[in-house]
Amino acid sequence: MTMHVLFFSEFVGKSLDCVLQNQNWCGAGKMLAVDAAGNFYPCTRFAQYSLRNKKAWIIGNVYDGIDENKLRPFLTLDRCTQSTQECIDCEVAGGCAWCQGENYDTADTPTIYQRSTAICKMHKARVHANNYYWNKLHFKLNLEGMDDVNKSLQTV
């Protein structure tokens, strides 16, 4: 069995290419949340009980089905269309997540295309902790490169 711990993942804290690494972070719009009244949401984060500042984003209901036009923004969202240039150019963007519901809830307008940066400081702290861990492990094992560290960890 293989276990993955995101805190110590190799891809966390790397820069990202806006062409090659421009996918969406989560599955909002591809997973369905349903409330007791039969309303459909692109994710549970868009239901009224999950929002602080905005009205629920309903994309349909059990009687009428899904309104494809209300779903369309979720299917076209990617990292670079919602991020500021600072986020796009960030040297530690690898592994930095976002929540489309949080984007919507904190945006100036009712959009999911204004990225919330509420986790920026936490992500940078995680990158520092990740680097500290790998550097300490590298020193302890007295190895010359990360490939050697990874190979030795696979044999443990």
PDB file of C-alpha atoms in Angstrom:
ATOM      1  CA  MET A   1       0.000   0.000   0.000  1.00  0.00           C
ATOM      2  CA  THR A   2       1.325   3.445  -0.916  1.00  0.00           C
ATOM      3  CA  MET A   3       0.640   6.390   1.370  1.00  0.00           C
ATOM      4  CA  HIS A   4       0.875  10.016   0.314  1.00  0.00           C
ATOM      5  CA  VAL A   5       1.243  12.895   2.757  1.00  0.00           C
ATOM      6  CA  LEU A   6       0.694  16.227   1.059  1.00  0.00           C
ATOM      7  CA  PHE A   7       2.713  18.087   3.682  1.00  0.00           C
ATOM      8  CA  PHE A   8       5.898  16.393   2.497  1.00  0.00           C
ATOM      9  CA  SER A   9       5.093  15.978  -1.170  1.00  0.00           C
ATOM     10  CA  GLU A  10       7.830  16.546  -3.723  1.00  0.00           C
ATOM     11  CA  PHE A  11       5.737  18.836  -5.930  1.00  0.00           C
ATOM     12  CA  VAL A  12       4.813  21.289  -3.160  1.00  0.00           C
ATOM     13  CA  GLY A  13       6.538  24.622  -3.504  1.00  0.00           C
ATOM     14  CA  LYS A  14       7.702  24.419  -7.112  1.00  0.00           C
ATOM     15  CA  SER A  15       6.919  27.029  -9.735  1.00  0.00           C
ATOM     16  CA  LEU A  16       4.207  26.134 -12.253  1.00  0.00           C
ATOM     17  CA  ASP A  17       3.951  26.570 -15.995  1.00  0.00           C
ATOM     18  CA  CYS A  18       0.713  28.328 -17.012  1.00  0.00           C
ATOM     19  CA  VAL A  19       0.445  26.243 -20.185  1.00  0.00           C
ATOM     20  CA  LEU A  20       1.448  22.787 -18.992  1.00  0.00           C
ATOM     21  CA  GLN A  21       0.084  23.052 -15.439  1.00  0.00           C
ATOM     22  CA  ASN A  22      -3.109  25.013 -15.893  1.00  0.00           C
ATOM     23  CA  GLN A  23      -5.764  22.595 -14.687  1.00  0.00           C
ATOM     24  CA  ASN A  24      -8.406  23.187 -12.085  1.00  0.00           C
ATOM     25  CA  TRP A  25      -7.661  22.275  -8.482  1.00  0.00           C
ATOM     26  CA  CYS A  26     -10.940  20.662  -7.455  1.00  0.00           C
ATOM     27  CA  GLY A  27     -13.986  18.995  -8.935  1.00  0.00           C
ATOM     28  CA  ALA A  28     -16.576  21.754  -8.455  1.00  0.00           C
ATOM     29  CA  GLY A  29     -18.947  21.535 -11.373  1.00  0.00           C
ATOM     30  CA  LYS A  30     -18.112  17.866 -11.900  1.00  0.00           C
ATOM     31  CA  MET A  31     -19.474  16.671  -8.570  1.00  0.00           C
ATOM     32  CA  LEU A  32     -22.991  17.298  -7.445  1.00  0.00           C
ATOM     33  CA  ALA A  33     -24.278  18.413  -4.062  1.00  0.00           C
ATOM     34  CA  VAL A  34     -27.995  18.136  -3.326  1.00  0.00           C
ATOM     35  CA  ASP A  35     -29.896  19.745  -0.461  1.00  0.00           C
ATOM     36  CA  ALA A  36     -33.075  18.506   1.249  1.00  0.00           C
ATOM     37  CA  ALA A  37     -35.241  20.647  -1.056  1.00  0.00           C
ATOM     38  CA  GLY A  38     -33.773  18.928  -4.125  1.00  0.00           C
ATOM     39  CA  ASN A  39     -31.605  21.846  -5.285  1.00  0.00           C
ATOM     40  CA  PHE A  40     -28.353  21.006  -7.086  1.00  0.00           C
ATOM     41  CA  TYR A  41     -25.081  22.794  -6.391  1.00  0.00           C
ATOM     42  CA  PRO A  42     -21.745  22.481  -8.217  1.00  0.00           C
ATOM     43  CA  CYS A  43     -20.223  21.568  -4.830  1.00  0.00           C
ATOM     44  CA  THR A  44     -21.421  21.609  -1.237  1.00  0.00           C
ATOM     45  CA  ARG A  45     -19.412  24.807  -0.751  1.00  0.00           C
ATOM     46  CA  PHE A  46     -22.006  26.664  -2.901  1.00  0.00           C
ATOM     47  CA  ALA A  47     -24.970  25.714  -0.687  1.00  0.00           C
ATOM     48  CA  GLN A  48     -26.267  28.534   1.514  1.00  0.00           C
ATOM     49  CA  TYR A  49     -25.089  26.940   4.759  1.00  0.00           C
ATOM     50  CA  SER A  50     -21.487  26.997   3.445  1.00  0.00           C
ATOM     51  CA  LEU A  51     -21.441  30.651   2.371  1.00  0.00           C
ATOM     52  CA  ARG A  52     -20.769  33.697   4.534  1.00  0.00           C
ATOM     53  CA  ASN A  53     -21.282  36.565   2.083  1.00  0.00           C
ATOM     54  CA  LYS A  54     -23.127  35.411  -1.030  1.00  0.00           C
ATOM     55  CA  LYS A  55     -26.371  33.715  -1.977  1.00  0.00           C
ATOM     56  CA  ALA A  56     -26.343  30.010  -2.852  1.00  0.00           C
ATOM     57  CA  TRP A  57     -25.329  29.124  -6.420  1.00  0.00           C
ATOM     58  CA  ILE A  58     -28.017  26.693  -7.562  1.00  0.00           C
ATOM     59  CA  ILE A  59     -27.408  24.949 -10.881  1.00  0.00           C
ATOM     60  CA  GLY A  60     -30.684  23.022 -11.029  1.00  0.00           C
ATOM     61  CA  ASN A  61     -32.982  20.766  -9.088  1.00  0.00           C
ATOM     62  CA  VAL A  62     -34.437  17.266  -9.050  1.00  0.00           C
ATOM     63  CA  TYR A  63     -37.514  18.378 -11.007  1.00  0.00           C
ATOM     64  CA  ASP A  64     -35.926  20.351 -13.853  1.00  0.00           C
ATOM     65  CA  GLY A  65     -32.444  18.846 -13.991  1.00  0.00           C
ATOM     66  CA  ILE A  66     -29.176  20.754 -14.374  1.00  0.00           C
ATOM     67  CA  ASP A  67     -29.043  24.114 -16.151  1.00  0.00           C
ATOM     68  CA  GLU A  68     -25.950  23.717 -18.351  1.00  0.00           C
ATOM     69  CA  ASN A  69     -25.531  27.504 -18.649  1.00  0.00           C
ATOM     70  CA  LYS A  70     -25.205  27.838 -14.859  1.00  0.00           C
ATOM     71  CA  LEU A  71     -22.687  25.006 -14.865  1.00  0.00           C
ATOM     72  CA  ARG A  72     -20.540  26.324 -17.745  1.00  0.00           C
ATOM     73  CA  PRO A  73     -18.283  28.664 -15.671  1.00  0.00           C
ATOM     74  CA  PHE A  74     -17.141  25.729 -13.536  1.00  0.00           C
ATOM     75  CA  LEU A  75     -16.116  23.648 -16.516  1.00  0.00           C
ATOM     76  CA  THR A  76     -13.934  26.370 -18.055  1.00  0.00           C
ATOM     77  CA  LEU A  77     -12.164  27.595 -14.913  1.00  0.00           C
ATOM     78  CA  ASP A  78      -8.445  26.938 -14.650  1.00  0.00           C
ATOM     79  CA  ARG A  79      -5.542  28.223 -12.591  1.00  0.00           C
ATOM     80  CA  CYS A  80      -4.474  31.049 -14.861  1.00  0.00           C
ATOM     81  CA  THR A  81      -7.902  32.488 -15.722  1.00  0.00           C
ATOM     82  CA  GLN A  82      -8.745  33.071 -12.049  1.00  0.00           C
ATOM     83  CA  SER A  83      -5.344  33.990 -10.608  1.00  0.00           C
ATOM     84  CA  THR A  84      -3.602  37.326 -10.324  1.00  0.00           C
ATOM     85  CA  GLN A  85      -0.260  37.699 -12.064  1.00  0.00           C
ATOM     86  CA  GLU A  86       1.388  37.428  -8.631  1.00  0.00           C
ATOM     87  CA  CYS A  87      -0.116  33.949  -8.171  1.00  0.00           C
ATOM     88  CA  ILE A  88       0.756  32.882 -11.710  1.00  0.00           C
ATOM     89  CA  ASP A  89       4.396  33.978 -11.269  1.00  0.00           C
ATOM     90  CA  CYS A  90       4.702  32.658  -7.691  1.00  0.00           C
ATOM     91  CA  GLU A  91       7.893  30.645  -7.221  1.00  0.00           C
ATOM     92  CA  VAL A  92       6.173  28.283  -4.763  1.00  0.00           C
ATOM     93  CA  ALA A  93       2.811  27.847  -6.544  1.00  0.00           C
ATOM     94  CA  GLY A  94       3.078  24.049  -6.772  1.00  0.00           C
ATOM     95  CA  GLY A  95       0.533  22.512  -4.406  1.00  0.00           C
ATOM     96  CA  CYS A  96      -1.185  25.816  -3.663  1.00  0.00           C
ATOM     97  CA  ALA A  97      -4.888  25.061  -3.622  1.00  0.00           C
ATOM     98  CA  TRP A  98      -8.000  27.119  -4.075  1.00  0.00           C
ATOM     99  CA  CYS A  99     -11.654  26.632  -3.445  1.00  0.00           C
ATOM    100  CA  GLN A 100     -14.069  27.872  -6.072  1.00  0.00           C
ATOM    101  CA  GLY A 101     -16.677  28.329  -3.361  1.00  0.00           C
ATOM    102  CA  GLU A 102     -14.291  30.529  -1.386  1.00  0.00           C
ATOM    103  CA  ASN A 103     -13.468  32.438  -4.576  1.00  0.00           C
ATOM    104  CA  TYR A 104     -17.167  33.107  -5.076  1.00  0.00           C
ATOM    105  CA  ASP A 105     -17.847  33.932  -1.423  1.00  0.00           C
ATOM    106  CA  THR A 106     -15.031  36.507  -1.134  1.00  0.00           C
ATOM    107  CA  ALA A 107     -15.095  38.024  -4.628  1.00  0.00           C
ATOM    108  CA  ASP A 108     -16.137  41.643  -5.207  1.00  0.00           C
ATOM    109  CA  THR A 109     -18.784  40.419  -7.662  1.00  0.00           C
ATOM    110  CA  PRO A 110     -20.718  37.117  -7.973  1.00  0.00           C
ATOM    111  CA  THR A 111     -17.929  35.283  -9.823  1.00  0.00           C
ATOM    112  CA  ILE A 112     -15.686  32.276  -9.326  1.00  0.00           C
ATOM    113  CA  TYR A 113     -12.993  33.920 -11.469  1.00  0.00           C
ATOM    114  CA  GLN A 114     -11.508  36.062  -8.678  1.00  0.00           C
ATOM    115  CA  ARG A 115      -9.109  33.847  -6.763  1.00  0.00           C
ATOM    116  CA  SER A 116      -9.104  34.109  -2.990  1.00  0.00           C
ATOM    117  CA  THR A 117      -5.596  34.302  -1.565  1.00  0.00           C
ATOM    118  CA  ALA A 118      -6.620  33.576   2.020  1.00  0.00           C
ATOM    119  CA  ILE A 119      -4.297  30.548   2.190  1.00  0.00           C
ATOM    120  CA  CYS A 120      -1.235  32.239   0.676  1.00  0.00           C
ATOM    121  CA  LYS A 121       0.693  32.715   3.926  1.00  0.00           C
ATOM    122  CA  MET A 122      -0.191  29.208   5.104  1.00  0.00           C
ATOM    123  CA  HIS A 123       0.962  27.666   1.825  1.00  0.00           C
ATOM    124  CA  LYS A 124       4.273  29.528   2.009  1.00  0.00           C
ATOM    125  CA  ALA A 125       4.731  28.319   5.605  1.00  0.00           C
ATOM    126  CA  ARG A 126       4.025  24.760   4.436  1.00  0.00           C
ATOM    127  CA  VAL A 127       6.653  25.137   1.700  1.00  0.00           C
ATOM    128  CA  HIS A 128       9.190  26.326   4.278  1.00  0.00           C
ATOM    129  CA  ALA A 129       8.367  23.353   6.530  1.00  0.00           C
ATOM    130  CA  ASN A 130       8.611  21.002   3.556  1.00  0.00           C
ATOM    131  CA  ASN A 131      12.014  22.411   2.574  1.00  0.00           C
ATOM    132  CA  TYR A 132      13.224  22.188   6.171  1.00  0.00           C
ATOM    133  CA  TYR A 133      12.153  18.542   6.367  1.00  0.00           C
ATOM    134  CA  TRP A 134      13.822  17.503   3.100  1.00  0.00           C
ATOM    135  CA  ASN A 135      17.012  19.446   3.881  1.00  0.00           C
ATOM    136  CA  LYS A 136      17.235  17.934   7.355  1.00  0.00           C
ATOM    137  CA  LEU A 137      16.618  14.444   5.973  1.00  0.00           C
ATOM    138  CA  HIS A 138      19.185  15.015   3.236  1.00  0.00           C
ATOM    139  CA  PHE A 139      21.758  16.124   5.822  1.00  0.00           C
ATOM    140  CA  LYS A 140      20.943  13.242   8.166  1.00  0.00           C
ATOM    141  CA  LEU A 141      21.244  10.627   5.439  1.00  0.00           C
ATOM    142  CA  ASN A 142      24.275  12.414   3.976  1.00  0.00           C
ATOM    143  CA  LEU A 143      23.027  12.024   0.426  1.00  0.00           C
ATOM    144  CA  GLU A 144      23.833  14.220  -2.532  1.00  0.00           C
ATOM    145  CA  GLY A 145      20.421  14.620  -4.192  1.00  0.00           C
ATOM    146  CA  MET A 146      16.688  14.293  -3.769  1.00  0.00           C
ATOM    147  CA  ASP A 147      16.613  11.289  -6.119  1.00  0.00           C
ATOM    148  CA  ASP A 148      18.827   9.407  -3.666  1.00  0.00           C
ATOM    149  CA  VAL A 149      16.537  10.395  -0.776  1.00  0.00           C
ATOM    150  CA  ASN A 150      13.483   9.178  -2.670  1.00  0.00           C
ATOM    151  CA  LYS A 151      15.151   5.892  -3.601  1.00  0.00           C
ATOM    152  CA  SER A 152      16.218   5.259  -0.008  1.00  0.00           C
ATOM    153  CA  LEU A 153      12.712   6.031   1.290  1.00  0.00           C
ATOM    154  CA  GLN A 154      11.174   3.559  -1.143  1.00  0.00           C
ATOM    155  CA  THR A 155      13.311   0.750   0.257  1.00  0.00           C
ATOM    156  CA  VAL A 156      12.408   1.469   3.906  1.00  0.00           C
TER     157      VAL A 156
END
